């Protein structure tokens, strides 16, 4: 680590201590167009130098490819990193483009063993239920996950895209260290139920896509025009057509705040997310994804930006004006069940 290292925070009551910003690793092998393995490896190393210790992946990212890619880095730095991975999105063998949500006990056990093999480790630090299968009581799934803790295969438990009530039901079975959900200047639906429940229960929030999948950085406007054909953002309603044009105009107040801090748009978007820890009174550890060392340096620099109350007020109305949902099908999100 260096003098520029970011501060640390604990994920929930009794959870692991991590840097206040993590790293989302999905794009290093999946979803965001062409990849550069060497640049991604350099990004992992630079992130660790800057105090980033929470590294986020999932078995569904590239059908296990992301876990395999990260394995050498994790094994080389096992005592320095907190490994977070997820289960629940099963890939049918007859159609690798589809995902089936499974929370049943046999699948959970199958998934954890496969992730341990791909990651090349003996224990997973933070194991998330990636999505909720409404046909399986969340208490049953968490009970199986708790068994994995007792068996020494997993250290801490997490949930992704659950409602406040689902979180309460899960916490009654076993302590939950973190809830991962989308949270950004563009996506604030979790503030209605999930955030208050997490604060009440002593659970940390781990926001994914805190940069609005890159849109909040100004790096693209029209996904179908600016991004490669294999980039999944071309399928998301916010980033195409009239929605994208309308949402691009919402970046103007972010630009004005960025100019005042001599910062980038992305740094202000991240600073806003980081500052929600103080606003809502709970640990918040966003996991922006990137594949470039320079971008990690920029992102971690956002942890040193403090927005004034006036600036927060300027940014406050943005989410309410966003055109389009964050997914074409919101059924599988917490907002789709609240």
CSV table of C-alpha atoms in Angstrom, one decimal:
chain,number,residue,atom,x,y,z
A,1,UNK,CA,0.0,0.0,0.0
A,2,UNK,CA,1.0,3.6,-0.5
A,3,UNK,CA,0.5,7.0,1.1
A,4,UNK,CA,-2.5,7.4,-1.2
A,5,UNK,CA,-4.2,4.3,0.4
A,6,UNK,CA,-7.9,4.7,1.0
A,7,UNK,CA,-9.4,4.3,4.5
A,8,UNK,CA,-11.0,1.1,5.7
A,9,UNK,CA,-14.4,0.2,7.1
A,10,UNK,CA,-16.0,-3.0,8.5
A,11,UNK,CA,-18.7,-4.7,6.4
A,12,UNK,CA,-21.5,-5.0,8.9
A,13,UNK,CA,-21.4,-6.2,12.5
A,14,UNK,CA,-18.6,-8.8,12.6
A,15,UNK,CA,-17.8,-8.7,8.9
A,16,UNK,CA,-14.4,-8.3,7.2
A,17,UNK,CA,-12.5,-5.0,7.3
A,18,UNK,CA,-12.0,-3.7,3.8
A,19,UNK,CA,-11.0,-0.5,1.9
A,20,UNK,CA,-13.9,1.9,1.6
A,21,UNK,CA,-14.0,1.3,-2.1
A,22,UNK,CA,-13.8,-2.1,-3.7
A,23,UNK,CA,-13.3,-3.3,-7.3
A,24,UNK,CA,-15.9,-4.8,-9.5
A,25,UNK,CA,-14.1,-7.4,-11.7
A,26,UNK,CA,-16.9,-8.5,-14.0
A,27,UNK,CA,-15.8,-6.5,-17.0
A,28,UNK,CA,-12.3,-8.1,-17.0
A,29,UNK,CA,-13.8,-11.1,-18.7
A,30,UNK,CA,-17.4,-10.4,-19.5
A,31,UNK,CA,-20.2,-8.0,-20.6
A,32,UNK,CA,-18.3,-4.8,-21.5
A,33,UNK,CA,-16.8,-5.6,-24.9
A,34,UNK,CA,-13.2,-6.5,-25.8
A,35,UNK,CA,-10.9,-7.3,-22.9
A,36,UNK,CA,-7.2,-6.8,-22.3
A,37,UNK,CA,-5.9,-9.4,-19.8
A,38,UNK,CA,-2.6,-7.7,-19.2
A,39,UNK,CA,-4.2,-4.3,-18.5
A,40,UNK,CA,-6.7,-6.0,-16.1
A,41,UNK,CA,-3.9,-7.7,-14.2
A,42,UNK,CA,-2.1,-4.4,-13.8
A,43,UNK,CA,-5.4,-2.9,-12.6
A,44,UNK,CA,-5.7,-5.5,-9.9
A,45,UNK,CA,-2.2,-4.9,-8.7
A,46,UNK,CA,-2.6,-1.1,-8.7
A,47,UNK,CA,-5.9,-1.3,-6.9
A,48,UNK,CA,-4.2,-3.3,-4.1
A,49,UNK,CA,-1.4,-0.8,-3.8
A,50,UNK,CA,-4.1,1.9,-3.3
A,51,UNK,CA,-5.8,0.0,-0.5
A,52,UNK,CA,-8.6,-1.6,-2.4
A,53,UNK,CA,-9.0,-5.0,-0.7
A,54,UNK,CA,-12.6,-6.1,-1.6
A,55,UNK,CA,-12.6,-7.8,-5.1
A,56,UNK,CA,-16.0,-8.7,-6.5
A,57,UNK,CA,-16.8,-11.5,-8.9
A,58,UNK,CA,-19.5,-14.2,-9.6
A,59,UNK,CA,-19.7,-17.6,-11.0
A,60,UNK,CA,-22.0,-16.3,-13.8
A,61,UNK,CA,-19.5,-13.8,-15.1
A,62,UNK,CA,-18.3,-15.5,-18.3
A,63,UNK,CA,-19.6,-18.9,-17.0
A,64,UNK,CA,-16.8,-19.0,-14.4
A,65,UNK,CA,-14.1,-17.4,-16.6
A,66,UNK,CA,-13.9,-14.3,-14.3
A,67,UNK,CA,-13.2,-16.5,-11.2
A,68,UNK,CA,-10.6,-18.4,-13.2
A,69,UNK,CA,-9.0,-15.2,-14.4
A,70,UNK,CA,-8.8,-13.7,-10.9
A,71,UNK,CA,-7.4,-16.9,-9.3
A,72,UNK,CA,-3.7,-16.2,-9.8
A,73,UNK,CA,-4.0,-12.7,-8.3
A,74,UNK,CA,-6.0,-14.0,-5.3
A,75,UNK,CA,-3.6,-16.8,-4.5
A,76,UNK,CA,-0.6,-14.5,-4.8
A,77,UNK,CA,-2.2,-12.0,-2.4
A,78,UNK,CA,-4.4,-14.3,-0.3
A,79,UNK,CA,-3.8,-12.6,3.0
A,80,UNK,CA,-4.3,-9.1,1.6
A,81,UNK,CA,-7.6,-9.5,-0.2
A,82,UNK,CA,-11.2,-10.1,0.6
A,83,UNK,CA,-12.7,-12.4,-2.1
A,84,UNK,CA,-16.4,-11.9,-2.8
A,85,UNK,CA,-18.2,-14.1,-5.2
A,86,UNK,CA,-21.9,-15.1,-5.9
A,87,UNK,CA,-24.2,-18.0,-6.8
A,88,UNK,CA,-27.7,-18.3,-8.1
A,89,UNK,CA,-27.6,-17.7,-11.9
A,90,UNK,CA,-27.5,-21.2,-13.3
A,91,UNK,CA,-26.5,-21.5,-17.0
A,92,UNK,CA,-28.5,-24.1,-18.9
A,93,UNK,CA,-26.2,-26.5,-20.8
A,94,UNK,CA,-28.3,-26.3,-23.9
A,95,UNK,CA,-28.3,-22.4,-24.1
A,96,UNK,CA,-25.3,-20.6,-22.6
A,97,UNK,CA,-27.0,-17.3,-23.2
A,98,UNK,CA,-29.7,-17.9,-20.6
A,99,UNK,CA,-29.7,-17.7,-16.8
A,100,UNK,CA,-32.0,-19.6,-14.5
A,101,UNK,CA,-32.2,-18.4,-10.9
A,102,UNK,CA,-31.7,-21.2,-8.4
A,103,UNK,CA,-31.5,-20.8,-4.6
A,104,UNK,CA,-32.2,-24.5,-3.7
A,105,UNK,CA,-29.8,-26.3,-1.4
A,106,UNK,CA,-28.3,-28.8,-3.8
A,107,UNK,CA,-27.5,-26.0,-6.2
A,108,UNK,CA,-25.9,-23.8,-3.5
A,109,UNK,CA,-23.6,-26.7,-2.5
A,110,UNK,CA,-22.7,-27.4,-6.1
A,111,UNK,CA,-22.0,-23.8,-6.8
A,112,UNK,CA,-19.7,-23.2,-3.8
A,113,UNK,CA,-17.6,-26.2,-4.6
A,114,UNK,CA,-17.2,-25.1,-8.2
A,115,UNK,CA,-16.3,-21.5,-7.2
A,116,UNK,CA,-13.7,-22.8,-4.7
A,117,UNK,CA,-12.1,-24.9,-7.5
A,118,UNK,CA,-12.1,-22.0,-10.0
A,119,UNK,CA,-10.8,-19.5,-7.5
A,120,UNK,CA,-8.1,-21.9,-6.2
A,121,UNK,CA,-8.8,-21.1,-2.5
A,122,UNK,CA,-9.9,-23.0,0.5
A,123,UNK,CA,-12.5,-20.5,1.7
A,124,UNK,CA,-14.5,-17.7,0.2
A,125,UNK,CA,-14.5,-14.5,2.3
A,126,UNK,CA,-17.9,-13.2,1.3
A,127,UNK,CA,-20.5,-15.4,-0.4
A,128,UNK,CA,-23.5,-13.7,-1.9
A,129,UNK,CA,-26.9,-15.0,-3.1
A,130,UNK,CA,-26.8,-13.2,-6.5
A,131,UNK,CA,-30.5,-13.1,-7.2
A,132,UNK,CA,-33.6,-14.2,-5.3
A,133,UNK,CA,-35.7,-17.2,-6.4
A,134,UNK,CA,-39.1,-16.4,-5.1
A,135,UNK,CA,-40.1,-20.1,-5.1
A,136,UNK,CA,-37.5,-20.9,-2.4
A,137,UNK,CA,-38.0,-19.2,1.0
A,138,UNK,CA,-35.0,-17.0,1.6
A,139,UNK,CA,-34.7,-18.5,5.1
A,140,UNK,CA,-34.0,-22.0,3.5
A,141,UNK,CA,-31.3,-20.6,1.2
A,142,UNK,CA,-29.6,-18.7,4.0
A,143,UNK,CA,-29.7,-21.8,6.3
A,144,UNK,CA,-27.7,-23.7,3.6
A,145,UNK,CA,-25.3,-20.8,3.3
A,146,UNK,CA,-24.9,-20.8,7.1
A,147,UNK,CA,-23.9,-24.4,6.9
A,148,UNK,CA,-21.1,-23.5,4.5
A,149,UNK,CA,-19.8,-21.1,7.2
A,150,UNK,CA,-19.9,-23.8,9.8
A,151,UNK,CA,-18.1,-26.1,7.4
A,152,UNK,CA,-15.3,-23.6,6.8
A,153,UNK,CA,-16.0,-23.0,3.1
A,154,UNK,CA,-17.3,-19.5,3.5
A,155,UNK,CA,-16.5,-16.8,6.1
A,156,UNK,CA,-19.3,-14.2,5.7
A,157,UNK,CA,-22.6,-14.1,4.0
A,158,UNK,CA,-24.1,-11.5,1.6
A,159,UNK,CA,-27.3,-11.0,-0.4
A,160,UNK,CA,-27.8,-9.2,-3.7
A,161,UNK,CA,-30.9,-7.4,-4.9
A,162,UNK,CA,-33.1,-8.4,-1.9
A,163,UNK,CA,-35.9,-6.3,-0.4
A,164,UNK,CA,-35.8,-4.9,3.1
A,165,UNK,CA,-38.2,-7.7,4.4
A,166,UNK,CA,-36.1,-10.4,2.7
A,167,UNK,CA,-33.0,-9.0,4.4
A,168,UNK,CA,-34.8,-9.1,7.8
A,169,UNK,CA,-35.9,-12.7,7.2
A,170,UNK,CA,-32.3,-13.7,6.2
A,171,UNK,CA,-30.8,-11.9,9.2
A,172,UNK,CA,-33.0,-13.9,11.5
A,173,UNK,CA,-31.3,-17.1,10.3
A,174,UNK,CA,-27.7,-16.0,10.1
A,175,UNK,CA,-25.8,-12.7,10.3
A,176,UNK,CA,-25.6,-10.9,6.9
A,177,UNK,CA,-22.4,-8.9,6.4
A,178,UNK,CA,-23.5,-7.0,3.2
A,179,UNK,CA,-26.2,-6.4,0.7
A,180,UNK,CA,-25.2,-5.7,-2.8
A,181,UNK,CA,-27.5,-3.6,-5.0
A,182,UNK,CA,-27.3,-1.0,-7.6
A,183,UNK,CA,-27.0,2.5,-6.1
A,184,UNK,CA,-25.9,5.7,-7.8
A,185,UNK,CA,-27.0,9.2,-8.7
A,186,UNK,CA,-29.2,7.4,-11.3
A,187,UNK,CA,-30.5,4.5,-9.2
A,188,UNK,CA,-31.9,5.2,-5.7
A,189,UNK,CA,-34.8,2.8,-5.4
A,190,UNK,CA,-33.1,0.9,-2.5
A,191,UNK,CA,-33.3,3.9,-0.3
A,192,UNK,CA,-37.0,3.2,0.3
A,193,UNK,CA,-36.7,-0.1,2.1
A,194,UNK,CA,-33.4,-1.8,1.7
A,195,UNK,CA,-31.2,0.9,3.2
A,196,UNK,CA,-33.3,1.5,6.3
A,197,UNK,CA,-33.4,-2.3,7.0
A,198,UNK,CA,-29.6,-2.6,6.5
A,199,UNK,CA,-29.0,0.3,8.9
A,200,UNK,CA,-31.4,-1.2,11.5
A,201,UNK,CA,-29.7,-4.6,11.3
A,202,UNK,CA,-26.1,-3.5,11.1
A,203,UNK,CA,-25.5,-4.6,7.5
A,204,UNK,CA,-23.2,-2.9,5.1
A,205,UNK,CA,-24.3,-1.7,1.6
A,206,UNK,CA,-22.1,-2.6,-1.4
A,207,UNK,CA,-23.3,-0.6,-4.3
A,208,UNK,CA,-22.7,-2.1,-7.7
A,209,UNK,CA,-22.7,0.1,-10.9
A,210,UNK,CA,-22.1,3.3,-8.8
A,211,UNK,CA,-21.0,5.0,-12.0
A,212,UNK,CA,-24.3,4.1,-13.8
A,213,UNK,CA,-22.4,1.5,-15.8
A,214,UNK,CA,-20.1,4.2,-17.1
A,215,UNK,CA,-22.9,6.6,-18.2
A,216,UNK,CA,-22.2,8.9,-15.3
A,217,UNK,CA,-18.6,9.3,-16.4
A,218,UNK,CA,-19.7,10.8,-19.7
A,219,UNK,CA,-17.8,8.1,-21.6
A,220,UNK,CA,-20.7,7.2,-23.8
A,221,UNK,CA,-24.2,8.6,-24.7
A,222,UNK,CA,-26.0,6.3,-27.1
A,223,UNK,CA,-25.1,2.7,-26.3
A,224,UNK,CA,-26.2,1.3,-29.7
A,225,UNK,CA,-24.0,3.9,-31.4
A,226,UNK,CA,-21.0,4.3,-29.0
A,227,UNK,CA,-20.5,0.7,-27.7
A,228,UNK,CA,-19.4,-2.5,-29.4
A,229,UNK,CA,-22.0,-5.1,-30.4
A,230,UNK,CA,-21.1,-7.5,-27.6
A,231,UNK,CA,-21.6,-4.8,-24.8
A,232,UNK,CA,-24.7,-5.7,-22.8
A,233,UNK,CA,-25.4,-2.1,-22.0
A,234,UNK,CA,-26.9,-1.9,-25.5
A,235,UNK,CA,-29.8,-3.9,-24.1
A,236,UNK,CA,-30.5,-1.6,-21.1
A,237,UNK,CA,-33.4,0.9,-21.5
A,238,UNK,CA,-31.5,3.9,-20.0
A,239,UNK,CA,-28.8,3.9,-22.6
A,240,UNK,CA,-30.5,3.8,-25.9
A,241,UNK,CA,-32.8,6.1,-28.0
A,242,UNK,CA,-34.7,9.0,-26.5
A,243,UNK,CA,-33.9,7.7,-22.9
A,244,UNK,CA,-30.2,8.1,-23.5
A,245,UNK,CA,-30.5,11.6,-24.9
A,246,UNK,CA,-32.7,12.7,-22.0
A,247,UNK,CA,-30.4,11.1,-19.4
A,248,UNK,CA,-27.3,12.7,-20.9
A,249,UNK,CA,-28.8,16.1,-20.1
A,250,UNK,CA,-28.9,15.1,-16.4
A,251,UNK,CA,-25.2,15.1,-16.2
A,252,UNK,CA,-25.0,19.0,-16.4
A,253,UNK,CA,-25.3,19.5,-12.6
A,254,UNK,CA,-22.7,16.7,-12.1
A,255,UNK,CA,-20.3,18.7,-14.4
A,256,UNK,CA,-20.9,21.9,-12.4
A,257,UNK,CA,-20.0,20.2,-9.1
A,258,UNK,CA,-17.0,18.5,-10.8
A,259,UNK,CA,-15.6,21.8,-12.0
A,260,UNK,CA,-15.8,23.2,-8.5
A,261,UNK,CA,-13.7,20.3,-7.2
A,262,UNK,CA,-11.4,20.1,-10.2
A,263,UNK,CA,-12.6,16.5,-10.5
A,264,UNK,CA,-14.0,14.2,-13.1
A,265,UNK,CA,-17.7,13.4,-13.5
A,266,UNK,CA,-17.0,9.9,-12.3
A,267,UNK,CA,-15.3,11.1,-9.2
A,268,UNK,CA,-18.3,13.2,-8.2
A,269,UNK,CA,-20.6,10.3,-8.9
A,270,UNK,CA,-18.5,8.1,-6.6
A,271,UNK,CA,-18.1,10.7,-4.0
A,272,UNK,CA,-21.9,11.0,-3.8
A,273,UNK,CA,-22.2,7.2,-3.2
A,274,UNK,CA,-19.4,7.2,-0.7
A,275,UNK,CA,-21.1,10.1,1.2
A,276,UNK,CA,-24.3,8.1,1.6
A,277,UNK,CA,-22.6,6.3,4.4
A,278,UNK,CA,-22.8,9.5,6.4
A,279,UNK,CA,-26.2,10.5,5.1
A,280,UNK,CA,-27.9,7.2,6.0
A,281,UNK,CA,-25.7,6.1,8.9
A,282,UNK,CA,-24.3,2.7,7.6
A,283,UNK,CA,-21.1,1.4,6.0
A,284,UNK,CA,-21.1,1.9,2.2
A,285,UNK,CA,-18.4,0.3,0.0
A,286,UNK,CA,-19.1,0.8,-3.7
A,287,UNK,CA,-17.4,-1.5,-6.2
A,288,UNK,CA,-16.9,0.5,-9.4
A,289,UNK,CA,-15.6,-1.7,-12.2
A,290,UNK,CA,-12.7,-0.9,-14.4
A,291,UNK,CA,-9.9,-2.5,-16.5
A,292,UNK,CA,-7.4,0.3,-16.4
A,293,UNK,CA,-4.9,1.2,-13.6
A,294,UNK,CA,-5.4,5.0,-14.3
A,295,UNK,CA,-9.1,4.6,-13.8
A,296,UNK,CA,-8.5,2.9,-10.4
A,297,UNK,CA,-6.4,5.9,-9.4
A,298,UNK,CA,-9.2,8.2,-10.5
A,299,UNK,CA,-11.8,6.2,-8.7
A,300,UNK,CA,-10.0,5.9,-5.4
A,301,UNK,CA,-9.3,9.6,-5.5
A,302,UNK,CA,-13.0,10.1,-5.1
A,303,UNK,CA,-12.8,8.9,-1.5
A,304,UNK,CA,-11.0,12.2,-0.7
A,305,UNK,CA,-13.8,14.4,-2.1
A,306,UNK,CA,-16.3,15.8,0.4
A,307,UNK,CA,-19.4,17.3,-1.1
A,308,UNK,CA,-21.1,20.2,0.6
A,309,UNK,CA,-24.7,20.2,1.6
A,310,UNK,CA,-25.4,22.6,-1.2
A,311,UNK,CA,-23.7,20.3,-3.7
A,312,UNK,CA,-25.7,17.3,-2.4
A,313,UNK,CA,-28.9,19.4,-2.9
A,314,UNK,CA,-27.9,20.2,-6.5
A,315,UNK,CA,-27.4,16.5,-7.2
A,316,UNK,CA,-30.5,15.3,-5.3
A,317,UNK,CA,-33.2,15.6,-8.1
A,318,UNK,CA,-31.2,13.7,-10.7
A,319,UNK,CA,-32.5,10.2,-10.0
A,320,UNK,CA,-36.1,11.3,-10.1
A,321,UNK,CA,-35.7,12.5,-13.7
A,322,UNK,CA,-34.0,9.4,-15.1
A,323,UNK,CA,-35.7,8.0,-18.2
A,324,UNK,CA,-36.0,4.2,-18.4
A,325,UNK,CA,-35.5,1.3,-15.9
A,326,UNK,CA,-32.1,0.0,-15.0
A,327,UNK,CA,-33.0,-3.4,-16.5
A,328,UNK,CA,-35.5,-4.3,-19.3
A,329,UNK,CA,-36.9,-6.8,-16.8
A,330,UNK,CA,-37.0,-5.5,-13.2
A,331,UNK,CA,-38.6,-8.7,-11.9
A,332,UNK,CA,-35.3,-9.9,-10.6
A,333,UNK,CA,-34.4,-6.7,-8.7
A,334,UNK,CA,-35.4,-5.7,-5.2
A,335,UNK,CA,-37.4,-2.8,-6.7
A,336,UNK,CA,-39.5,-5.3,-8.7
A,337,UNK,CA,-40.7,-6.9,-5.4
A,338,UNK,CA,-40.9,-4.0,-3.0
